[in-house]
Amino acid sequence: MGSTEVTPIPKKLNESNDIADVYGPNLKILPCNNQVKELQTILRDKNTTRSDFKFYADRLIRLVIEESLNQLPFSKCVVTTPTGAKYNGLKYQKGNCGVSIVRSGEAMEQGLRDCCRSIRIGKILVESDADTHEAKVVYAKFPDDISERKVLLMYPIMSTGNTVIKAIAVLKEHNVIEENIILSNLFCTPIAAKSLVTAFPQMKILTSEIHSIAPNHFGQKYFGCSRFVVGETTNIQGKDI
């Protein structure tokens, strides 16, 4: 009888020091625990219903967004408590925004709004050629002053990195400096991770997992589509959606 082999992630990527050696210091993986592993398992399971998929995807998105926000700059502040005492605390520095890559990146918008109620969110639509799979940007809408902001770029699944590379190129065309971009991602393959850190070594990347098999059905299952819409490719291993 035949068997289906699942390619495990290389052991050396399980240690933070080894991850830094392979991908550099700006790629960070969400600390893995049983809760995170369960969420990743549910999202990969072909038997997960669409309602359960969305529920657990939103949970993982929230965890990734929360950790991504830790990469933003803070400033010290002093507040007065109801008892009149002074408390030395922290607050976000002004000038942050989100940008989602349409369409699957839009799944992460609510998670960002739940954490940052009034944050502004821009959009980028990247369309892949049906024959060559070459990605090209067909639409982009950003805050007018995006060049002065820290940008949280949202895209859940990266198999090749091509879509994100195109999106970042557009941000840089709008004078966003590489150091001000934080890529928030759920699942990333080693190929995509290497492509991105090579192309943009100053950009910060936060993902929940680096694994050779990406759940490329994410956009289809999350939005309940029978097929992927413009900006996403067909559900084929190795293609970004």
Short mmCIF file of C-alpha atoms in Angstrom, two decimals:
data_model
loop_
_atom_site.label_atom_id
_atom_site.label_comp_id
_atom_site.label_asym_id
_atom_site.label_seq_id
_atom_site.Cartn_x
_atom_site.Cartn_y
_atom_site.Cartn_z
CA MET A 1 0.00 0.00 0.00
CA GLY A 2 1.16 3.51 -0.76
CA SER A 3 1.63 6.12 1.92
CA THR A 4 1.56 9.89 2.00
CA GLU A 5 4.77 11.40 3.32
CA VAL A 6 4.75 14.70 5.13
CA THR A 7 8.06 16.51 4.86
CA PRO A 8 9.03 17.71 8.33
CA ILE A 9 10.69 21.04 8.92
CA PRO A 10 14.45 20.63 9.40
CA LYS A 11 15.35 20.22 13.05
CA LYS A 12 17.72 23.16 12.97
CA LEU A 13 14.79 25.53 12.35
CA ASN A 14 13.21 24.60 15.68
CA GLU A 15 15.78 26.59 17.63
CA SER A 16 15.70 30.38 17.61
CA ASN A 17 19.48 30.67 17.28
CA ASP A 18 19.45 28.38 14.25
CA ILE A 19 16.59 30.35 12.69
CA ALA A 20 18.66 33.52 13.02
CA ASP A 21 21.64 31.74 11.44
CA VAL A 22 19.57 30.64 8.44
CA TYR A 23 17.27 33.64 7.94
CA GLY A 24 18.89 36.51 9.82
CA PRO A 25 17.77 38.35 12.96
CA ASN A 26 14.68 40.04 11.49
CA LEU A 27 12.63 36.88 10.96
CA LYS A 28 10.80 35.82 14.11
CA ILE A 29 8.54 32.85 14.75
CA LEU A 30 5.60 33.01 17.16
CA PRO A 31 6.59 31.09 20.32
CA CYS A 32 5.18 27.59 19.79
CA ASN A 33 3.10 25.93 22.49
CA ASN A 34 0.35 23.32 22.50
CA GLN A 35 -2.33 25.94 21.81
CA VAL A 36 -0.55 27.30 18.74
CA LYS A 37 0.19 23.80 17.45
CA GLU A 38 -3.47 22.82 17.85
CA LEU A 39 -4.59 25.86 15.85
CA GLN A 40 -2.10 25.07 13.09
CA THR A 41 -3.31 21.46 13.04
CA ILE A 42 -6.99 22.42 12.76
CA LEU A 43 -6.28 24.80 9.88
CA ARG A 44 -4.37 22.09 8.00
CA ASP A 45 -7.00 19.38 8.52
CA LYS A 46 -9.05 18.81 5.36
CA ASN A 47 -12.02 17.72 7.53
CA THR A 48 -12.29 21.06 9.34
CA THR A 49 -15.62 22.72 8.56
CA ARG A 50 -15.63 26.23 7.15
CA SER A 51 -17.16 27.75 10.32
CA ASP A 52 -14.57 26.05 12.53
CA PHE A 53 -11.80 27.02 10.11
CA LYS A 54 -12.72 30.70 10.30
CA PHE A 55 -13.06 30.61 14.09
CA TYR A 56 -9.66 29.02 14.68
CA ALA A 57 -8.00 31.05 11.92
CA ASP A 58 -9.14 34.22 13.67
CA ARG A 59 -7.62 32.95 16.91
CA LEU A 60 -4.24 32.32 15.28
CA ILE A 61 -4.43 35.64 13.43
CA ARG A 62 -4.99 37.43 16.74
CA LEU A 63 -1.94 35.77 18.29
CA VAL A 64 0.24 36.69 15.30
CA ILE A 65 -1.05 40.27 15.21
CA GLU A 66 -0.42 40.69 18.95
CA GLU A 67 3.16 39.49 18.54
CA SER A 68 3.63 41.69 15.45
CA LEU A 69 2.59 44.73 17.46
CA ASN A 70 5.47 44.00 19.83
CA GLN A 71 7.76 44.95 16.94
CA LEU A 72 6.37 48.50 16.82
CA PRO A 73 8.15 51.32 18.67
CA PHE A 74 6.98 52.38 22.13
CA SER A 75 7.69 55.49 24.17
CA LYS A 76 7.70 55.94 27.93
CA CYS A 77 4.83 57.72 29.61
CA VAL A 78 3.54 58.50 33.11
CA VAL A 79 -0.14 58.16 34.00
CA THR A 80 -2.10 58.92 37.14
CA THR A 81 -4.09 56.05 38.67
CA PRO A 82 -7.56 56.48 40.26
CA THR A 83 -5.85 56.59 43.67
CA GLY A 84 -3.69 59.51 42.58
CA ALA A 85 -0.49 57.45 42.28
CA LYS A 86 1.90 57.86 39.37
CA TYR A 87 2.60 54.88 37.12
CA ASN A 88 5.53 54.64 34.72
CA GLY A 89 4.25 52.92 31.60
CA LEU A 90 4.53 52.66 27.82
CA LYS A 91 2.45 53.72 24.84
CA TYR A 92 2.68 53.16 21.10
CA GLN A 93 4.43 55.87 19.19
CA LYS A 94 2.14 57.53 16.65
CA GLY A 95 2.39 56.84 12.95
CA ASN A 96 1.40 53.19 12.44
CA CYS A 97 -0.87 51.69 9.78
CA GLY A 98 -1.85 48.35 8.33
CA VAL A 99 -1.76 47.22 4.70
CA SER A 100 -3.47 44.01 3.58
CA ILE A 101 -2.70 42.16 0.38
CA VAL A 102 -6.08 41.43 -1.22
CA ARG A 103 -7.77 39.05 -0.87
CA SER A 104 -6.51 36.59 1.73
CA GLY A 105 -4.69 39.37 3.60
CA GLU A 106 -8.06 40.92 4.35
CA ALA A 107 -8.74 38.01 6.71
CA MET A 108 -6.22 39.61 9.08
CA GLU A 109 -7.73 43.10 9.10
CA GLN A 110 -10.28 42.49 11.85
CA GLY A 111 -7.59 41.04 14.11
CA LEU A 112 -5.59 44.24 13.70
CA ARG A 113 -8.65 46.45 14.31
CA ASP A 114 -9.48 44.45 17.45
CA CYS A 115 -6.07 45.42 18.81
CA CYS A 116 -5.80 48.95 17.35
CA ARG A 117 -9.32 50.35 17.11
CA SER A 118 -8.70 53.38 14.90
CA ILE A 119 -5.70 52.23 12.88
CA ARG A 120 -5.77 53.09 9.18
CA ILE A 121 -5.56 50.19 6.72
CA GLY A 122 -4.48 50.34 3.08
CA LYS A 123 -4.79 47.65 0.41
CA ILE A 124 -2.71 46.14 -2.37
CA LEU A 125 -4.14 43.85 -5.06
CA VAL A 126 -1.60 41.57 -6.71
CA GLU A 127 -2.83 39.50 -9.66
CA SER A 128 -1.05 36.39 -10.91
CA ASP A 129 -0.94 35.52 -14.60
CA ALA A 130 -2.84 32.29 -15.19
CA ASP A 131 -0.15 30.89 -17.49
CA THR A 132 3.15 32.24 -16.20
CA HIS A 133 2.09 32.80 -12.55
CA GLU A 134 3.99 36.09 -12.71
CA ALA A 135 2.66 38.51 -10.10
CA LYS A 136 1.80 42.11 -10.94
CA VAL A 137 0.19 44.88 -8.90
CA VAL A 138 -3.14 46.08 -10.30
CA TYR A 139 -4.38 48.25 -7.42
CA ALA A 140 -2.92 50.03 -4.40
CA LYS A 141 -4.52 52.44 -1.94
CA PHE A 142 -2.58 53.82 1.04
CA PRO A 143 -2.80 56.65 3.57
CA ASP A 144 -1.33 59.79 2.00
CA ASP A 145 1.46 59.93 4.56
CA ILE A 146 2.38 56.24 4.46
CA SER A 147 6.04 57.11 3.85
CA GLU A 148 6.15 58.49 7.40
CA ARG A 149 4.46 55.50 9.03
CA LYS A 150 5.38 52.07 10.34
CA VAL A 151 3.56 49.59 8.11
CA LEU A 152 2.13 46.26 9.29
CA LEU A 153 1.84 44.28 6.03
CA MET A 154 -0.65 41.40 6.31
CA TYR A 155 -0.62 38.22 4.23
CA PRO A 156 -1.42 34.81 5.77
CA ILE A 157 0.15 32.23 3.42
CA MET A 158 3.50 32.45 1.67
CA SER A 159 4.63 29.59 -0.56
CA THR A 160 7.02 31.36 -2.93
CA GLY A 161 7.08 34.93 -1.60
CA ASN A 162 6.46 36.40 -5.07
CA THR A 163 3.22 38.17 -4.17
CA VAL A 164 4.71 39.77 -1.06
CA ILE A 165 7.86 40.82 -2.92
CA LYS A 166 5.69 42.68 -5.45
CA ALA A 167 3.68 44.32 -2.67
CA ILE A 168 6.80 45.49 -0.85
CA ALA A 169 8.18 46.93 -4.08
CA VAL A 170 5.03 49.08 -4.32
CA LEU A 171 5.44 50.25 -0.72
CA LYS A 172 9.02 51.24 -1.46
CA GLU A 173 7.84 53.11 -4.56
CA HIS A 174 5.70 55.14 -2.14
CA ASN A 175 8.87 55.94 -0.16
CA VAL A 176 8.23 53.52 2.71
CA ILE A 177 11.66 52.57 4.03
CA GLU A 178 12.37 48.88 4.45
CA GLU A 179 13.03 49.15 8.18
CA ASN A 180 9.50 50.49 8.69
CA ILE A 181 7.79 47.38 7.24
CA ILE A 182 6.66 44.51 9.48
CA LEU A 183 5.28 41.51 7.62
CA SER A 184 2.62 39.64 9.60
CA ASN A 185 2.12 36.07 8.33
CA LEU A 186 0.57 32.78 9.48
CA PHE A 187 2.35 30.09 7.42
CA CYS A 188 5.58 30.40 5.44
CA THR A 189 7.70 27.92 3.50
CA PRO A 190 11.51 27.90 3.77
CA ILE A 191 11.72 28.98 0.10
CA ALA A 192 9.53 32.03 0.69
CA ALA A 193 11.34 32.96 3.91
CA LYS A 194 14.73 32.81 2.20
CA SER A 195 13.50 34.84 -0.78
CA LEU A 196 12.12 37.60 1.44
CA VAL A 197 15.07 37.95 3.81
CA THR A 198 17.40 37.99 0.81
CA ALA A 199 15.41 40.64 -1.04
CA PHE A 200 14.58 42.77 2.03
CA PRO A 201 17.09 42.09 4.82
CA GLN A 202 16.00 45.15 6.86
CA MET A 203 12.30 44.23 6.94
CA LYS A 204 10.90 42.45 10.01
CA ILE A 205 8.93 39.24 9.44
CA LEU A 206 6.67 37.57 12.00
CA THR A 207 5.15 34.16 11.23
CA SER A 208 3.63 31.31 13.24
CA GLU A 209 5.48 28.56 11.38
CA ILE A 210 8.06 27.79 8.72
CA HIS A 211 7.19 24.50 7.02
CA SER A 212 7.70 23.08 3.55
CA ILE A 213 3.96 22.42 3.11
CA ALA A 214 1.77 25.53 3.20
CA PRO A 215 -2.04 25.32 3.67
CA ASN A 216 -2.78 26.96 0.32
CA HIS A 217 -6.51 26.42 0.72
CA PHE A 218 -6.61 29.19 3.34
CA GLY A 219 -8.29 31.91 1.27
CA GLN A 220 -10.80 29.53 -0.26
CA LYS A 221 -11.80 28.03 3.10
CA TYR A 222 -11.81 31.28 5.08
CA PHE A 223 -14.02 33.22 2.66
CA GLY A 224 -16.11 30.21 1.63
CA CYS A 225 -15.38 30.53 -2.11
CA SER A 226 -15.72 27.64 -4.51
CA ARG A 227 -12.62 28.98 -6.26
CA PHE A 228 -10.09 31.70 -5.66
CA VAL A 229 -10.82 35.22 -6.82
CA VAL A 230 -8.62 37.71 -8.62
CA GLY A 231 -5.35 38.24 -6.84
CA GLU A 232 -5.14 34.61 -5.73
CA THR A 233 -3.94 31.62 -7.67
CA THR A 234 -5.48 28.22 -8.05
CA ASN A 235 -5.04 25.90 -5.10
CA ILE A 236 -1.77 24.34 -6.22
CA GLN A 237 1.16 23.51 -3.95
CA GLY A 238 3.90 26.09 -4.27
CA LYS A 239 1.77 29.07 -5.32
CA ASP A 240 0.92 32.07 -3.17
CA ILE A 241 -2.70 32.92 -2.48
#
